[in-house]
Amino acid sequence: MKTTLKNQSAQANQVLIFLVSVSFGYNLYLAMVHPEKSDLVLSSILLAITCFMCREYGYKTIKDKSE
């Protein structure tokens, strides 16, 4: 019995979600504490790109069991 993943880009999307959420959270913190050092606009753009990628390619892996 062989198990393969149908949606291999989902793993890359999960890593992308993690990195963008860390970046966005840090920049949101900077916007509150030190507004002059914040790159909140760039983080928002990355968040929009991540949202599009997850809608396009999915974010959950689907296991395909073929015998």
Tab-separated table of N, CA, C and O in Angstrom:
chain	number	residue	atom	x	y	z
A	1	MET	N	0.847	-1.165	0.000
A	1	MET	CA	0.000	0.000	0.000
A	1	MET	C	0.900	1.238	0.000
A	1	MET	O	1.788	1.377	0.817
A	2	LYS	N	0.644	2.102	-0.920
A	2	LYS	CA	1.462	3.304	-1.066
A	2	LYS	C	0.621	4.533	-0.740
A	2	LYS	O	-0.476	4.694	-1.250
A	3	THR	N	1.155	5.375	0.125
A	3	THR	CA	0.458	6.611	0.495
A	3	THR	C	1.209	7.793	-0.109
A	3	THR	O	2.394	7.956	0.118
A	4	THR	N	0.516	8.582	-0.871
A	4	THR	CA	1.113	9.780	-1.466
A	4	THR	C	0.266	10.987	-1.091
A	4	THR	O	-0.876	10.862	-0.668
A	5	LEU	N	0.847	12.148	-1.255
A	5	LEU	CA	0.132	13.387	-0.977
A	5	LEU	C	-0.351	13.982	-2.293
A	5	LEU	O	0.411	14.141	-3.233
A	6	LYS	N	-1.630	14.305	-2.349
A	6	LYS	CA	-2.179	14.927	-3.550
A	6	LYS	C	-1.763	16.381	-3.676
A	6	LYS	O	-1.482	16.861	-4.749
A	7	ASN	N	-1.718	17.072	-2.564
A	7	ASN	CA	-1.465	18.510	-2.571
A	7	ASN	C	-0.121	18.784	-1.888
A	7	ASN	O	-0.060	19.085	-0.713
A	8	GLN	N	0.955	18.674	-2.639
A	8	GLN	CA	2.281	18.844	-2.061
A	8	GLN	C	2.608	20.300	-1.772
A	8	GLN	O	3.454	20.593	-0.932
A	9	SER	N	1.958	21.225	-2.422
A	9	SER	CA	2.223	22.638	-2.145
A	9	SER	C	1.613	23.087	-0.822
A	9	SER	O	1.920	24.172	-0.338
A	10	ALA	N	0.773	22.253	-0.223
A	10	ALA	CA	0.159	22.605	1.058
A	10	ALA	C	1.210	22.697	2.163
A	10	ALA	O	1.097	23.537	3.047
A	11	GLN	N	2.228	21.863	2.107
A	11	GLN	CA	3.288	21.931	3.114
A	11	GLN	C	4.055	23.242	2.995
A	11	GLN	O	4.384	23.869	4.001
A	12	ALA	N	4.325	23.662	1.780
A	12	ALA	CA	4.998	24.946	1.572
A	12	ALA	C	4.104	26.089	2.040
A	12	ALA	O	4.601	27.072	2.610
A	13	ASN	N	2.811	25.980	1.828
A	13	ASN	CA	1.885	27.016	2.283
A	13	ASN	C	1.838	27.095	3.800
A	13	ASN	O	1.712	28.183	4.364
A	14	GLN	N	1.957	25.960	4.495
A	14	GLN	CA	1.961	25.982	5.950
A	14	GLN	C	3.205	26.696	6.478
A	14	GLN	O	3.132	27.453	7.444
A	15	VAL	N	4.341	26.481	5.840
A	15	VAL	CA	5.563	27.190	6.224
A	15	VAL	C	5.414	28.672	5.936
A	15	VAL	O	5.797	29.522	6.750
A	16	LEU	N	4.824	29.005	4.789
A	16	LEU	CA	4.604	30.402	4.423
A	16	LEU	C	3.669	31.088	5.418
A	16	LEU	O	3.913	32.230	5.828
A	17	ILE	N	2.613	30.403	5.838
A	17	ILE	CA	1.689	30.958	6.821
A	17	ILE	C	2.418	31.254	8.125
A	17	ILE	O	2.235	32.316	8.739
A	18	PHE	N	3.261	30.332	8.563
A	18	PHE	CA	4.007	30.526	9.803
A	18	PHE	C	4.929	31.739	9.710
A	18	PHE	O	4.930	32.599	10.590
A	19	LEU	N	5.707	31.831	8.631
A	19	LEU	CA	6.663	32.931	8.495
A	19	LEU	C	5.974	34.284	8.385
A	19	LEU	O	6.410	35.264	8.993
A	20	VAL	N	4.895	34.342	7.632
A	20	VAL	CA	4.185	35.613	7.468
A	20	VAL	C	3.493	36.016	8.762
A	20	VAL	O	3.482	37.194	9.119
A	21	SER	N	2.944	35.047	9.497
A	21	SER	CA	2.290	35.408	10.748
A	21	SER	C	3.301	35.908	11.785
A	21	SER	O	3.005	36.834	12.537
A	22	VAL	N	4.483	35.315	11.813
A	22	VAL	CA	5.532	35.804	12.713
A	22	VAL	C	5.943	37.221	12.313
A	22	VAL	O	6.063	38.115	13.150
A	23	SER	N	6.152	37.430	11.035
A	23	SER	CA	6.555	38.746	10.540
A	23	SER	C	5.467	39.798	10.805
A	23	SER	O	5.761	40.911	11.255
A	24	PHE	N	4.215	39.437	10.538
A	24	PHE	CA	3.121	40.383	10.746
A	24	PHE	C	2.952	40.705	12.226
A	24	PHE	O	2.741	41.862	12.600
A	25	GLY	N	3.047	39.688	13.081
A	25	GLY	CA	2.926	39.919	14.520
A	25	GLY	C	4.027	40.816	15.048
A	25	GLY	O	3.777	41.715	15.860
A	26	TYR	N	5.240	40.588	14.596
A	26	TYR	CA	6.366	41.421	15.036
A	26	TYR	C	6.198	42.865	14.567
A	26	TYR	O	6.423	43.803	15.323
A	27	ASN	N	5.791	43.038	13.312
A	27	ASN	CA	5.607	44.397	12.796
A	27	ASN	C	4.403	45.088	13.432
A	27	ASN	O	4.399	46.311	13.591
A	28	LEU	N	3.389	44.338	13.815
A	28	LEU	CA	2.254	44.918	14.532
A	28	LEU	C	2.701	45.387	15.916
A	28	LEU	O	2.310	46.471	16.372
A	29	TYR	N	3.534	44.595	16.562
A	29	TYR	CA	4.109	45.002	17.847
A	29	TYR	C	4.940	46.278	17.683
A	29	TYR	O	4.831	47.210	18.478
A	30	LEU	N	5.777	46.321	16.645
A	30	LEU	CA	6.586	47.520	16.405
A	30	LEU	C	5.728	48.736	16.112
A	30	LEU	O	6.082	49.855	16.477
A	31	ALA	N	4.599	48.533	15.421
A	31	ALA	CA	3.709	49.651	15.113
A	31	ALA	C	3.127	50.255	16.383
A	31	ALA	O	2.895	51.466	16.450
A	32	MET	N	2.915	49.421	17.395
A	32	MET	CA	2.371	49.932	18.651
A	32	MET	C	3.449	50.568	19.529
A	32	MET	O	3.213	51.576	20.171
A	33	VAL	N	4.641	49.981	19.549
A	33	VAL	CA	5.685	50.443	20.461
A	33	VAL	C	6.590	51.488	19.806
A	33	VAL	O	6.846	52.541	20.369
A	34	HIS	N	7.103	51.189	18.625
A	34	HIS	CA	8.007	52.088	17.894
A	34	HIS	C	7.475	52.270	16.469
A	34	HIS	O	7.922	51.597	15.545
A	35	PRO	N	6.533	53.166	16.266
A	35	PRO	CA	5.906	53.313	14.936
A	35	PRO	C	6.889	53.671	13.822
A	35	PRO	O	6.654	53.322	12.661
A	36	GLU	N	7.988	54.314	14.130
A	36	GLU	CA	8.921	54.717	13.078
A	36	GLU	C	9.719	53.540	12.524
A	36	GLU	O	10.265	53.612	11.430
A	37	LYS	N	9.770	52.422	13.255
A	37	LYS	CA	10.551	51.265	12.807
A	37	LYS	C	9.687	50.186	12.165
A	37	LYS	O	10.187	49.154	11.743
A	38	SER	N	8.409	50.400	12.076
A	38	SER	CA	7.477	49.381	11.612
A	38	SER	C	7.405	49.319	10.083
A	38	SER	O	7.455	50.336	9.400
A	39	ASP	N	7.301	48.116	9.558
A	39	ASP	CA	7.047	47.880	8.132
A	39	ASP	C	5.701	47.185	7.981
A	39	ASP	O	5.578	46.115	7.386
A	40	LEU	N	4.680	47.793	8.526
A	40	LEU	CA	3.358	47.179	8.553
A	40	LEU	C	2.754	47.061	7.158
A	40	LEU	O	2.038	46.102	6.880
A	41	VAL	N	3.058	47.976	6.277
A	41	VAL	CA	2.531	47.919	4.910
A	41	VAL	C	3.105	46.706	4.175
A	41	VAL	O	2.367	45.966	3.512
A	42	LEU	N	4.396	46.480	4.320
A	42	LEU	CA	5.025	45.321	3.689
A	42	LEU	C	4.458	44.022	4.250
A	42	LEU	O	4.186	43.077	3.495
A	43	SER	N	4.251	43.964	5.538
A	43	SER	CA	3.668	42.768	6.148
A	43	SER	C	2.240	42.544	5.667
A	43	SER	O	1.811	41.408	5.471
A	44	SER	N	1.491	43.616	5.475
A	44	SER	CA	0.125	43.487	4.963
A	44	SER	C	0.118	42.953	3.535
A	44	SER	O	-0.741	42.150	3.172
A	45	ILE	N	1.072	43.380	2.731
A	45	ILE	CA	1.191	42.875	1.365
A	45	ILE	C	1.537	41.391	1.382
A	45	ILE	O	0.960	40.593	0.628
A	46	LEU	N	2.479	40.988	2.254
A	46	LEU	CA	2.813	39.572	2.387
A	46	LEU	C	1.611	38.758	2.856
A	46	LEU	O	1.409	37.626	2.409
A	47	LEU	N	0.818	39.318	3.749
A	47	LEU	CA	-0.381	38.645	4.230
A	47	LEU	C	-1.386	38.437	3.095
A	47	LEU	O	-1.990	37.369	2.981
A	48	ALA	N	-1.552	39.429	2.243
A	48	ALA	CA	-2.462	39.308	1.104
A	48	ALA	C	-1.970	38.250	0.112
A	48	ALA	O	-2.766	37.455	-0.405
A	49	ILE	N	-0.669	38.213	-0.141
A	49	ILE	CA	-0.103	37.212	-1.050
A	49	ILE	C	-0.296	35.811	-0.478
A	49	ILE	O	-0.662	34.869	-1.198
A	50	THR	N	-0.083	35.668	0.827
A	50	THR	CA	-0.264	34.371	1.473
A	50	THR	C	-1.719	33.925	1.410
A	50	THR	O	-2.009	32.754	1.158
A	51	CYS	N	-2.629	34.843	1.622
A	51	CYS	CA	-4.055	34.528	1.544
A	51	CYS	C	-4.425	34.037	0.142
A	51	CYS	O	-5.136	33.045	-0.022
A	52	PHE	N	-3.898	34.708	-0.879
A	52	PHE	CA	-4.160	34.297	-2.255
A	52	PHE	C	-3.575	32.912	-2.535
A	52	PHE	O	-4.236	32.061	-3.142
A	53	MET	N	-2.342	32.665	-2.086
A	53	MET	CA	-1.695	31.373	-2.333
A	53	MET	C	-2.455	30.231	-1.656
A	53	MET	O	-2.603	29.148	-2.234
A	54	CYS	N	-2.943	30.472	-0.455
A	54	CYS	CA	-3.678	29.420	0.251
A	54	CYS	C	-5.025	29.143	-0.390
A	54	CYS	O	-5.480	28.006	-0.428
A	55	ARG	N	-5.666	30.164	-0.888
A	55	ARG	CA	-6.939	29.943	-1.594
A	55	ARG	C	-6.720	29.240	-2.926
A	55	ARG	O	-7.527	28.422	-3.343
A	56	GLU	N	-5.629	29.549	-3.590
A	56	GLU	CA	-5.333	28.968	-4.903
A	56	GLU	C	-4.903	27.502	-4.784
A	56	GLU	O	-5.388	26.651	-5.521
A	57	TYR	N	-4.006	27.212	-3.853
A	57	TYR	CA	-3.406	25.880	-3.782
A	57	TYR	C	-3.838	25.065	-2.572
A	57	TYR	O	-3.503	23.894	-2.469
A	58	GLY	N	-4.547	25.643	-1.635
A	58	GLY	CA	-4.998	24.920	-0.454
A	58	GLY	C	-3.947	24.911	0.639
A	58	GLY	O	-2.781	25.173	0.406
A	59	TYR	N	-4.383	24.598	1.841
A	59	TYR	CA	-3.454	24.570	2.960
A	59	TYR	C	-3.539	23.274	3.749
A	59	TYR	O	-2.916	23.145	4.791
A	60	LYS	N	-4.286	22.314	3.270
A	60	LYS	CA	-4.353	21.007	3.922
A	60	LYS	C	-3.903	19.939	2.941
A	60	LYS	O	-4.277	19.957	1.768
A	61	THR	N	-3.095	19.018	3.449
A	61	THR	CA	-2.648	17.913	2.603
A	61	THR	C	-3.745	16.855	2.533
A	61	THR	O	-4.454	16.606	3.510
A	62	ILE	N	-3.883	16.253	1.387
A	62	ILE	CA	-4.865	15.207	1.170
A	62	ILE	C	-4.101	13.927	0.852
A	62	ILE	O	-3.330	13.883	-0.095
A	63	LYS	N	-4.323	12.916	1.680
A	63	LYS	CA	-3.620	11.652	1.465
A	63	LYS	C	-4.403	10.794	0.462
A	63	LYS	O	-5.600	10.621	0.578
A	64	ASP	N	-3.680	10.311	-0.506
A	64	ASP	CA	-4.260	9.475	-1.541
A	64	ASP	C	-3.701	8.071	-1.368
A	64	ASP	O	-2.512	7.852	-1.550
A	65	LYS	N	-4.548	7.134	-0.993
A	65	LYS	CA	-4.104	5.752	-0.801
A	65	LYS	C	-4.357	4.969	-2.071
A	65	LYS	O	-5.498	4.746	-2.462
A	66	SER	N	-3.289	4.590	-2.702
A	66	SER	CA	-3.417	3.761	-3.902
A	66	SER	C	-2.804	2.411	-3.628
A	66	SER	O	-1.775	2.287	-2.978
A	67	GLU	N	-3.440	1.394	-4.092
A	67	GLU	CA	-2.968	0.043	-3.816
A	67	GLU	C	-2.179	-0.522	-4.963
A	67	GLU	O	-2.291	-0.261	-6.067
